[in-house]
Short mmCIF file of C-alpha atoms and ligand atoms in Angstrom, two decimals:
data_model
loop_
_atom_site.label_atom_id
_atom_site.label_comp_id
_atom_site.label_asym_id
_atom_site.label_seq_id
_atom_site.Cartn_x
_atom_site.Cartn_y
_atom_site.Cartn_z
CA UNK S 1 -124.88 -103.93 -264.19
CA UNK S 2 -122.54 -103.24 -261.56
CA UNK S 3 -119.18 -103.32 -262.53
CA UNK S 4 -115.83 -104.51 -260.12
CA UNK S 5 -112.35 -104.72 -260.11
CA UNK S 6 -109.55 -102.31 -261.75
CA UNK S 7 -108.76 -101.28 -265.16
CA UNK S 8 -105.11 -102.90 -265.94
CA UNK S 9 -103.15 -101.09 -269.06
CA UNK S 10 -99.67 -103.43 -269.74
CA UNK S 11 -96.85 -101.25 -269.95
CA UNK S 12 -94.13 -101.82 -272.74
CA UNK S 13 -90.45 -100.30 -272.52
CA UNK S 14 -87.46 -99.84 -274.74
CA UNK S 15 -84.16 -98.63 -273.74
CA UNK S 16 -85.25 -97.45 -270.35
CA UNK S 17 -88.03 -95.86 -271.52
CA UNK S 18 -92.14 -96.56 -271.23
CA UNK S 19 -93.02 -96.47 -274.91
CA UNK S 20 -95.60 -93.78 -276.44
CA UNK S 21 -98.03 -96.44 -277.46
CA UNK S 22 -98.17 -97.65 -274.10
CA UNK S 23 -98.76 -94.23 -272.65
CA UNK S 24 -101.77 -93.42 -275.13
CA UNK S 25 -103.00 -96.64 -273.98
CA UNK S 26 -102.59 -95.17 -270.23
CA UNK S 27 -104.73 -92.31 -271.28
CA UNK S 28 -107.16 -94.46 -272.50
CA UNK S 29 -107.44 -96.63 -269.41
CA UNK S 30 -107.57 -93.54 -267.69
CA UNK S 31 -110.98 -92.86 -269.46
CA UNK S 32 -112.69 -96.33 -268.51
CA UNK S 33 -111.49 -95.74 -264.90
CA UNK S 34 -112.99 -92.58 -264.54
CA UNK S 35 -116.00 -93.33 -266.24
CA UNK S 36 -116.50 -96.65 -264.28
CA UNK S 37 -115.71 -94.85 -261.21
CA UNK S 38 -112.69 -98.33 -260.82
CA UNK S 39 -109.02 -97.70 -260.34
CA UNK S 40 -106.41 -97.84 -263.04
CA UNK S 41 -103.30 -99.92 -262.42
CA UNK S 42 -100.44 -100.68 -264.75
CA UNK S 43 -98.26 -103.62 -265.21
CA UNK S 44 -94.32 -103.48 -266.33
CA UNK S 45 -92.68 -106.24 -266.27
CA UNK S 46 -88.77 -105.96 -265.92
CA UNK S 47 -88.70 -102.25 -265.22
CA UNK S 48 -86.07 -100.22 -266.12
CA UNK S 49 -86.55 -97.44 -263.42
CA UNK S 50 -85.64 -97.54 -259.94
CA UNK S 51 -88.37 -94.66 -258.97
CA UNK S 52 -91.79 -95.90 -260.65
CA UNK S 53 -93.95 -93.33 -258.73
CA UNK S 54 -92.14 -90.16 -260.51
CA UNK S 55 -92.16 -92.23 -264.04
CA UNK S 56 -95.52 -92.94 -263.82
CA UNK S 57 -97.20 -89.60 -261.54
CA UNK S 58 -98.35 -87.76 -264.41
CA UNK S 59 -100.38 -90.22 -265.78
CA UNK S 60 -103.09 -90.65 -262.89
CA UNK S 61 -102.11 -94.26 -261.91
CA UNK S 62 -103.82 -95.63 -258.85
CA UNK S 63 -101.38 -98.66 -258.75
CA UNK S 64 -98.43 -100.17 -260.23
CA UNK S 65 -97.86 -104.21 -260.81
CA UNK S 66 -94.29 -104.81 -260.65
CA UNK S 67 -92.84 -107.68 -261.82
CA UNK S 68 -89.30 -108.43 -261.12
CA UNK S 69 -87.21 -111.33 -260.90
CA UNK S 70 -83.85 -112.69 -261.57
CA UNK S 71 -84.93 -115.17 -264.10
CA UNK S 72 -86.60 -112.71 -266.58
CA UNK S 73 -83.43 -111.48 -268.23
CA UNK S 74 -83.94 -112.18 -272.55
CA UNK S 75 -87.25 -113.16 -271.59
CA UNK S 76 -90.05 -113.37 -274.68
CA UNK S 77 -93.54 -112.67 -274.88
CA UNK S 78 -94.38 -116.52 -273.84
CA UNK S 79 -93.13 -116.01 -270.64
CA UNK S 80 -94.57 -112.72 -270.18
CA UNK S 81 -97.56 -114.52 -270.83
CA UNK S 82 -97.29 -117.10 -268.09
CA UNK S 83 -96.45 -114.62 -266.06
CA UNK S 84 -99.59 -112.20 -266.65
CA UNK S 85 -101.88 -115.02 -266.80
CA UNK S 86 -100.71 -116.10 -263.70
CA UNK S 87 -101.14 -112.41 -261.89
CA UNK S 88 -104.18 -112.09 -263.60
CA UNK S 89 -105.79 -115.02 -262.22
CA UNK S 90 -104.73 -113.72 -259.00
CA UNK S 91 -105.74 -110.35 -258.82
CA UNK S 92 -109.00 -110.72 -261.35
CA UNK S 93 -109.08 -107.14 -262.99
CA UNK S 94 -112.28 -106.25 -264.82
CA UNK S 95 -110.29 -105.07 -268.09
CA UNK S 96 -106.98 -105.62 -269.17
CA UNK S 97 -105.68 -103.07 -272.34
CA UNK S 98 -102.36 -103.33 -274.53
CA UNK S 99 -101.35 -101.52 -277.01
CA UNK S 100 -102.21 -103.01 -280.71
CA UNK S 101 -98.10 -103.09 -281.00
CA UNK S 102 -96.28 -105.93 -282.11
CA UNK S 103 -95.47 -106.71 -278.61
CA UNK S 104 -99.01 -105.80 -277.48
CA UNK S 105 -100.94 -107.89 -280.11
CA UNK S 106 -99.02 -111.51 -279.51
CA UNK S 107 -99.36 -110.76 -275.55
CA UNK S 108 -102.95 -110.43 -275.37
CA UNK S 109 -103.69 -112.86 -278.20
CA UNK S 110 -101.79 -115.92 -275.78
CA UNK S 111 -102.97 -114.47 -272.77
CA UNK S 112 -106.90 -114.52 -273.92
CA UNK S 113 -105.74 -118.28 -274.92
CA UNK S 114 -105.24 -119.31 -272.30
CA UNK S 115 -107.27 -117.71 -269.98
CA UNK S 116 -110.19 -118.59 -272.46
CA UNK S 117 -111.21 -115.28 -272.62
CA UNK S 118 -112.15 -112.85 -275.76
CA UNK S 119 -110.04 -111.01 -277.12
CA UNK S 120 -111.02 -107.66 -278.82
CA UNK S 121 -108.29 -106.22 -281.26
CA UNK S 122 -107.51 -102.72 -282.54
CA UNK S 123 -110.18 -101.00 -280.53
CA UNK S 124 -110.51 -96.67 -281.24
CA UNK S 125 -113.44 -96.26 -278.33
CA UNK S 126 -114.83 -97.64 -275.37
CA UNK S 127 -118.33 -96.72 -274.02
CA UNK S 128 -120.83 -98.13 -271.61
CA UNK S 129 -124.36 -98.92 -273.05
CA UNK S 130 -127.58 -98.08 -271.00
CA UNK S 131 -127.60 -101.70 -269.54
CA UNK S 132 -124.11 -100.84 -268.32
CA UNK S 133 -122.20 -103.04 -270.52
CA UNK S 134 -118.99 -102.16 -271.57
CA UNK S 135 -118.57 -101.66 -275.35
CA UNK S 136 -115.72 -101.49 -277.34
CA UNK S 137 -115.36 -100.00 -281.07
CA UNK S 138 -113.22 -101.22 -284.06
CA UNK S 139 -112.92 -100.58 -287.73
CA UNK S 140 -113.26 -103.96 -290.23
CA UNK S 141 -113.31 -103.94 -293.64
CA UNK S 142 -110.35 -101.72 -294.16
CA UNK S 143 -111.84 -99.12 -292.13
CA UNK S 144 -115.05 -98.37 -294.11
CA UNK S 145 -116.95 -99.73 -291.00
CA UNK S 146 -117.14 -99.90 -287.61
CA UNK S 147 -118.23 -102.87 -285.31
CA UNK S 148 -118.90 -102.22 -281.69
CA UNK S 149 -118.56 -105.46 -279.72
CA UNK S 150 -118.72 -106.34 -275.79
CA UNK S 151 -117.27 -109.64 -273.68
CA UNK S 152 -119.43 -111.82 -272.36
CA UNK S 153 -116.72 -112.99 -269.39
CA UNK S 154 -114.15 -110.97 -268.00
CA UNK S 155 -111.17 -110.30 -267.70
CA UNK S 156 -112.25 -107.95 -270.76
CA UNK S 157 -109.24 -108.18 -272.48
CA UNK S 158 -108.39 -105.78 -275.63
CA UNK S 159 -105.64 -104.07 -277.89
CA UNK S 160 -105.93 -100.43 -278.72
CA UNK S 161 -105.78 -98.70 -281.76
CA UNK S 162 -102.78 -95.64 -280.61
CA UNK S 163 -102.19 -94.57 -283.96
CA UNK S 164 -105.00 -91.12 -283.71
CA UNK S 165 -104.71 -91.25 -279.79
CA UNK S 166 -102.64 -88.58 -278.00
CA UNK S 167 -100.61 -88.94 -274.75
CA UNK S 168 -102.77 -86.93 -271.84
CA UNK S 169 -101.60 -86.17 -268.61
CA UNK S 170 -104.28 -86.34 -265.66
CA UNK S 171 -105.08 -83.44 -263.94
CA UNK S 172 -103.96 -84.66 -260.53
CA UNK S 173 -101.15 -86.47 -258.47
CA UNK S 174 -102.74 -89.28 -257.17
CA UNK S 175 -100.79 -91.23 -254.28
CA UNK S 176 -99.42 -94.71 -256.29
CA UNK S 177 -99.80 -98.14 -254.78
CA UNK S 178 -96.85 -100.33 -255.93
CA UNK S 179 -97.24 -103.80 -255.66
CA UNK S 180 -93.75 -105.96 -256.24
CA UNK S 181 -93.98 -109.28 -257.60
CA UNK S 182 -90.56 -111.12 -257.08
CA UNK S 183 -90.23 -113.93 -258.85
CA UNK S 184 -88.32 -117.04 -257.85
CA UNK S 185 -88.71 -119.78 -260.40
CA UNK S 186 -87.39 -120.63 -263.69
CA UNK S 187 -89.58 -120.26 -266.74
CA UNK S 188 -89.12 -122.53 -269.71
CA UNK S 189 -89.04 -120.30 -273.23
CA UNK S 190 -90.62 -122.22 -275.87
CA UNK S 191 -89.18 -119.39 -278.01
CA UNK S 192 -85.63 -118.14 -278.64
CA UNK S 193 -84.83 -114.86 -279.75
CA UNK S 194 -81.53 -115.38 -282.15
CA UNK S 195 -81.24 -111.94 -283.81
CA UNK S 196 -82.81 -108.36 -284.24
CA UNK S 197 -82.50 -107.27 -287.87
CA UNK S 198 -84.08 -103.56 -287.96
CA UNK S 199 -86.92 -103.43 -290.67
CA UNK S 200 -86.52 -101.98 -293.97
CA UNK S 201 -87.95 -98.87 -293.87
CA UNK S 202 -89.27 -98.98 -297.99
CA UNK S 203 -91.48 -102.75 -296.06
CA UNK S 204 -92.86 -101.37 -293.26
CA UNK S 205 -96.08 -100.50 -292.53
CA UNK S 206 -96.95 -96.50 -293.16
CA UNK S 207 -98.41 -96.45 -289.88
CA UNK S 208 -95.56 -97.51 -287.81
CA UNK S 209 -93.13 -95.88 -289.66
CA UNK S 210 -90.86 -93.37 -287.84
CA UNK S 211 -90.21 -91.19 -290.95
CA UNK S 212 -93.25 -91.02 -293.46
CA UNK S 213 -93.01 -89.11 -297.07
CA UNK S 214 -96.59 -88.48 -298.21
CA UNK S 215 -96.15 -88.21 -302.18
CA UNK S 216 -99.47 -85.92 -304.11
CA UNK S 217 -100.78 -85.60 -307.56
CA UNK S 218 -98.23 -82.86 -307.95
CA UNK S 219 -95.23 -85.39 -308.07
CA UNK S 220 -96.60 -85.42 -312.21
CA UNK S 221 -95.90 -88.80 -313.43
CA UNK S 222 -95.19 -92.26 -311.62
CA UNK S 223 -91.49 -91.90 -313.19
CA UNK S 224 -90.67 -89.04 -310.17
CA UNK S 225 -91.23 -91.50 -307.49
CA UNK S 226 -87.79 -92.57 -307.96
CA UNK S 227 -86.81 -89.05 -306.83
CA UNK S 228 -88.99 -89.83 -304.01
CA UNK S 229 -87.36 -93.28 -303.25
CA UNK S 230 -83.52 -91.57 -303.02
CA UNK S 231 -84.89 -89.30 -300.93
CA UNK S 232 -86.71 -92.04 -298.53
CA UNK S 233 -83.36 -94.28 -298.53
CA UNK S 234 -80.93 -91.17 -296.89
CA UNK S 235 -84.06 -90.68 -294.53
CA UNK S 236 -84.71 -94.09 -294.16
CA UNK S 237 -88.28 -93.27 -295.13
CA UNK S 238 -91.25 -94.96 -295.55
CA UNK S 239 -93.27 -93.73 -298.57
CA UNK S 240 -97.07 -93.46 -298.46
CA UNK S 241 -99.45 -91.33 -300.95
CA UNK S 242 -102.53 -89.61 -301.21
CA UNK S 243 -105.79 -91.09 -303.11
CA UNK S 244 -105.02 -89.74 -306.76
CA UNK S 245 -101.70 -91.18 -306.33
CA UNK S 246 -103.28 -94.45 -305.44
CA UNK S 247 -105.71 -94.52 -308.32
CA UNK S 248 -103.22 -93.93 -310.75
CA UNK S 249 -100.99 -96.59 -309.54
CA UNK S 250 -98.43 -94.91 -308.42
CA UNK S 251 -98.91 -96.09 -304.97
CA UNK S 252 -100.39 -99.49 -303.26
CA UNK S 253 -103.30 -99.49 -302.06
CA UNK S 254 -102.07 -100.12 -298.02
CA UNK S 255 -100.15 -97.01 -298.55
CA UNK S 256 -103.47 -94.91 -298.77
CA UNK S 257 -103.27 -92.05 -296.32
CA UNK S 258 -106.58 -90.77 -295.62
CA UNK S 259 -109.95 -91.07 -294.39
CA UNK S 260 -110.30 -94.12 -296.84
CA UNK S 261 -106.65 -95.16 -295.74
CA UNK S 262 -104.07 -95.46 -293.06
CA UNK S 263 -103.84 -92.82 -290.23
CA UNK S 264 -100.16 -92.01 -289.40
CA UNK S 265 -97.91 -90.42 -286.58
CA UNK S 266 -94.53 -90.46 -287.65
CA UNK S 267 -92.06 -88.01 -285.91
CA UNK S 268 -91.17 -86.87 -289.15
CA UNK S 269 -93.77 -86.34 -292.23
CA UNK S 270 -93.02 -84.74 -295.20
CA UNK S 271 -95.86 -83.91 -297.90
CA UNK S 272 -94.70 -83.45 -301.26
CA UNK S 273 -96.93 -82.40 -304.17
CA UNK S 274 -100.08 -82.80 -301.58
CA UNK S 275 -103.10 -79.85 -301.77
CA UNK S 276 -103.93 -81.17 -298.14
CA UNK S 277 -107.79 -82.07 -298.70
CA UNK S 278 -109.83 -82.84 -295.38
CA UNK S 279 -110.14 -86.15 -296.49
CA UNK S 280 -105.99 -86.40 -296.35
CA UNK S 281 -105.71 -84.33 -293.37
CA UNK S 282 -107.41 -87.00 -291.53
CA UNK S 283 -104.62 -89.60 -291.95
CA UNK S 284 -101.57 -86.80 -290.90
CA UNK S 285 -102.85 -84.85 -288.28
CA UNK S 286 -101.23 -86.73 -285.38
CA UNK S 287 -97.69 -86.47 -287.15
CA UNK S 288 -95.20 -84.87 -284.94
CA UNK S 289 -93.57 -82.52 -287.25
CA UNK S 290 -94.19 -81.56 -290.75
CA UNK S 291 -92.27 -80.84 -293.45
CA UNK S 292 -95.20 -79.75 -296.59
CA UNK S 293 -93.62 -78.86 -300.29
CA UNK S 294 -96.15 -77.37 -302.65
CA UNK S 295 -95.78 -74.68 -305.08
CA UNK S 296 -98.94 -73.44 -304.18
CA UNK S 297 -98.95 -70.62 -301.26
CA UNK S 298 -102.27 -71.00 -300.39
CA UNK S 299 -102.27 -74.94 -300.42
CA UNK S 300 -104.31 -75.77 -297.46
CA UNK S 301 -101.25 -78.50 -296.41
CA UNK S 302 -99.71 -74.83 -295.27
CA UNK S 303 -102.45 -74.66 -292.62
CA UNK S 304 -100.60 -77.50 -290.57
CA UNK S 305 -97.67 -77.49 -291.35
CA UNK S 306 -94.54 -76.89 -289.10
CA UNK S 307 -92.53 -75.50 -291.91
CA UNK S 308 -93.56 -74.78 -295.50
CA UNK S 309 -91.33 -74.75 -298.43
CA UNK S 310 -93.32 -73.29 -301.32
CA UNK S 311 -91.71 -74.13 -304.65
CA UNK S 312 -91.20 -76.68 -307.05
CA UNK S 313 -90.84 -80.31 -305.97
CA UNK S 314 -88.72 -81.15 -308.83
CA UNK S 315 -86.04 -78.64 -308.17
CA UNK S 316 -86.74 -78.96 -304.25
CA UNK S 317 -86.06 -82.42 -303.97
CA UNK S 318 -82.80 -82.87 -305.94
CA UNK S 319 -81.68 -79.92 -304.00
CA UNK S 320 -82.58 -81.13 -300.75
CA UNK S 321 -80.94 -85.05 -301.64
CA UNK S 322 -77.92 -83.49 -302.56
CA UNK S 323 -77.41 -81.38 -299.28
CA UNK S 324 -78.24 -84.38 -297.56
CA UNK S 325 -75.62 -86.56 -299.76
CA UNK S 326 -73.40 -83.45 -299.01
CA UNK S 327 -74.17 -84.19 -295.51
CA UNK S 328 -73.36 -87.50 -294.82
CA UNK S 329 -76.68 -88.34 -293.66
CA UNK S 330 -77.80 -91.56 -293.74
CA UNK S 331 -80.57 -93.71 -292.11
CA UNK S 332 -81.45 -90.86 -289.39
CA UNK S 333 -83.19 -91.50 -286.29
CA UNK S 334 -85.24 -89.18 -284.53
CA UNK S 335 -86.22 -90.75 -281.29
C1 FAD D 1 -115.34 -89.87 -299.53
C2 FAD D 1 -113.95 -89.42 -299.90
C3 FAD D 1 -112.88 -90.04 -299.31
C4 FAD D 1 -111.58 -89.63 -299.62
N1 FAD D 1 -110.53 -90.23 -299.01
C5 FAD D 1 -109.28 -89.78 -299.27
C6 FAD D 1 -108.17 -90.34 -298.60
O1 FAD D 1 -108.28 -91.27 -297.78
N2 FAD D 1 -106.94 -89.85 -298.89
C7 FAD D 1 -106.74 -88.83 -299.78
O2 FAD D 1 -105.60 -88.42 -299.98
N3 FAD D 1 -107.78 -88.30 -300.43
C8 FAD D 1 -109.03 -88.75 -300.21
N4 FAD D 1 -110.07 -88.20 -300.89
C9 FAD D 1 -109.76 -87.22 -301.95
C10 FAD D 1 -109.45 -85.84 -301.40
O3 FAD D 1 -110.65 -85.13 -301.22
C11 FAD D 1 -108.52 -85.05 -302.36
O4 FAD D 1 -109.09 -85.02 -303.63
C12 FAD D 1 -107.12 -85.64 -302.45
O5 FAD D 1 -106.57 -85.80 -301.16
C13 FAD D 1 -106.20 -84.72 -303.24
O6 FAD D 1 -105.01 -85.38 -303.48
P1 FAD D 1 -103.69 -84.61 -303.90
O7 FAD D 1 -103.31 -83.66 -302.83
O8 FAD D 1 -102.70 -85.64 -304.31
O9 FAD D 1 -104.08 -83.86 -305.24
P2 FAD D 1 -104.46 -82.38 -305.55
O10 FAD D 1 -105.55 -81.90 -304.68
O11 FAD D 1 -104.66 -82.30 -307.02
O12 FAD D 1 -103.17 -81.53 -305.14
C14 FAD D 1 -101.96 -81.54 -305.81
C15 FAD D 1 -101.09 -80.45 -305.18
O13 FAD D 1 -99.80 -80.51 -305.75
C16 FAD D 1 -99.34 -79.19 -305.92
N5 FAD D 1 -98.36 -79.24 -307.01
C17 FAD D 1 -98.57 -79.47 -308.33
N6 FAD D 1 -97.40 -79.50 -309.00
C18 FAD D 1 -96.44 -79.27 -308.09
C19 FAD D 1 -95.02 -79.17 -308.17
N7 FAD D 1 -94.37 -79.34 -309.32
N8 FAD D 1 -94.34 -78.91 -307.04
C20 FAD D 1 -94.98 -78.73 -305.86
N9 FAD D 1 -96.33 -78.82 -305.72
C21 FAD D 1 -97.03 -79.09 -306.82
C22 FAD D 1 -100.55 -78.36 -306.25
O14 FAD D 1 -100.34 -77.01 -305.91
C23 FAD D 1 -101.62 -79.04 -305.40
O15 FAD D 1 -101.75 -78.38 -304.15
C24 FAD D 1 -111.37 -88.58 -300.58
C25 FAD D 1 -112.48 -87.97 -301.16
C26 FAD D 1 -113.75 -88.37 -300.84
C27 FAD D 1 -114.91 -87.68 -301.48
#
């Protein structure tokens, strides 16, 4: 099967910035165009930037969609839909990718609507079978298994898993096509955005949580965790645990990190009580930084660590909450 057309990754900002997800998702794109032998192109909507080729020429983008127009100011993701459906239509890509963010996930969802297309979510691997179909990989049933699915029209539309995914640069500076889109009319929003409220950190999911404290079997005895909890609120933490911790109770289920639970990359992790089996490992590896407590020297957590504190958690903890009361610290953010 010969396959045509260019590999399109949608680009999502914040603050004048292209987010991480989106940029894993870039590297991922890169992949498929490489191994298809197709070019990858990008779409932003609204950009921030004045110079795109500089923001965009480590990432081995052949072209750039640009959309721009004076209309798209507090714009939701129904418009952006309209508007991608409509540039999709024109342009027919063979895939399209998003990340499997909030943003991501209700973008592609409409946009597979109404194009009529499938839609494959949360997707950790592409590959191309012998007949030269594409394939795409996802976990169901919490994780325990994987499904490998193809489309059977394209656009091939899908969201990608960027939780274990890393941000790689290409090896070369291609030259960038940029293609502007300047739109004139008005779009109707069948949505209106009337507020932001910023999530509780103690709701939100372990895996997109910015700040993540991993709680082992050496907290003791489910009473601790309220330690655990005044240290998560100065953080603004989110608190996940390891598998004992789950079996005893201690922690929900959807708070498993692990090979059997959630993989996480928070910019800040802190392990406390945690040996640092393989089978936890698995779930932390991608965090940016972190922090492991054990009173164990030769705890494997140690191995990957960024810095150790080897001691007791329950005079560690106190003593770190109170220099952090001390400190005035509240609600931190480290992006
Ligand atoms: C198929 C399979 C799948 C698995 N999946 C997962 C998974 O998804 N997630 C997972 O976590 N595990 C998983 N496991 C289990 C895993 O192998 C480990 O047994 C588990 O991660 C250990 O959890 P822990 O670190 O809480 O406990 P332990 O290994 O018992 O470690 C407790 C640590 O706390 C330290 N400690 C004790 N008291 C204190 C104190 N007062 N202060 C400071 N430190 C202290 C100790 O030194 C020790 O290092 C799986 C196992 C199998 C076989």
């Amino acid at each position: 099967m010969v396959m045509e057309g260019e590999i399109w990754v949608y680009m999502e900002h914040d603050r004048g910035q292209i987010l991480e997800s989106s940029l894993k998702c870039m590297s991922e794109g890169r992949k498929l165009a490489v191994n298809l032998g197709l070019d990858l192109a990008c779409v932003i909507i609204n950009p921030p930037f004045e110079d795109i080729g500089s923001v965009l020429k480590d990432y081995g983008v052949d072209k750039a969609y640009i959309i721009q127009g004076i209309d798209l100011e507090g714009h939701t993701s129904y418009v952006n839909s309209l508007i991608l459906t409509d540039l999709l239509r024109m342009h027919a890509p063979l895939v399209v990718l998003f990340a499997a963010s909030s943003e991501g996930n209700e973008l592609a969802a409409r946009v597979a609507a109404k194009l009529k297309r499938g839609l494959i979510e949360n997707c950790i691997d592409f590959e191309i079978d012998n007949e030269g179909r594409l394939l795409a990989r996802k976990p169901f049933c919490g994780g325990k298994l994987h499904a490998t699915l193809t489309w059977t029209k394209r656009p091939y539309i899908a969201t990608v898993d960027t939780n274990s995914l890393t941000v790689e640069k290409a090896k070369e500076v291609k030259p960038l096509k940029v293609v502007t889109v300047e739109l004139r009319q008005t779009f109707e929003d069948k949505v209106r955005v009337v507020d932001y409220v910023r999530a509780d950190p103690k709701k939100i999911n372990v895996n997109e949580a910015e700040i993540v404290i991993t709680v082992g079997r050496g907290l003791g005895e489910a009473r601790f965790l309220k330690m655990i909890e005044e240290l998560a609120d100065i953080l603004g933490a989110t608190i996940g645990g390891t598998r004992p911790t789950v079996d005893e109770g201690w922690i929900p289920e959807e708070r498993k990190i692990g090979s059997s639970g959630k993989e996480i990359s928070p910019t800040l992790h802190i392990a406390c009580g945690v040996s640092g089996a393989s089978h936890f490992i698995v779930g932390v590896r991608n965090s940016k930084f972190t922090i492991a407590i054990n009173k164990d020297v030769s705890a494997p957590i140690f191995k990957i660590a960024d810095l150790g504190v080897v001691g007791n958690l329950h005079e560690i903890i106190p003593l770190l909450i109170k220099k952090l009361r001390e400190s005035k610290l509240k609600n931190i953010r480290l992006k």
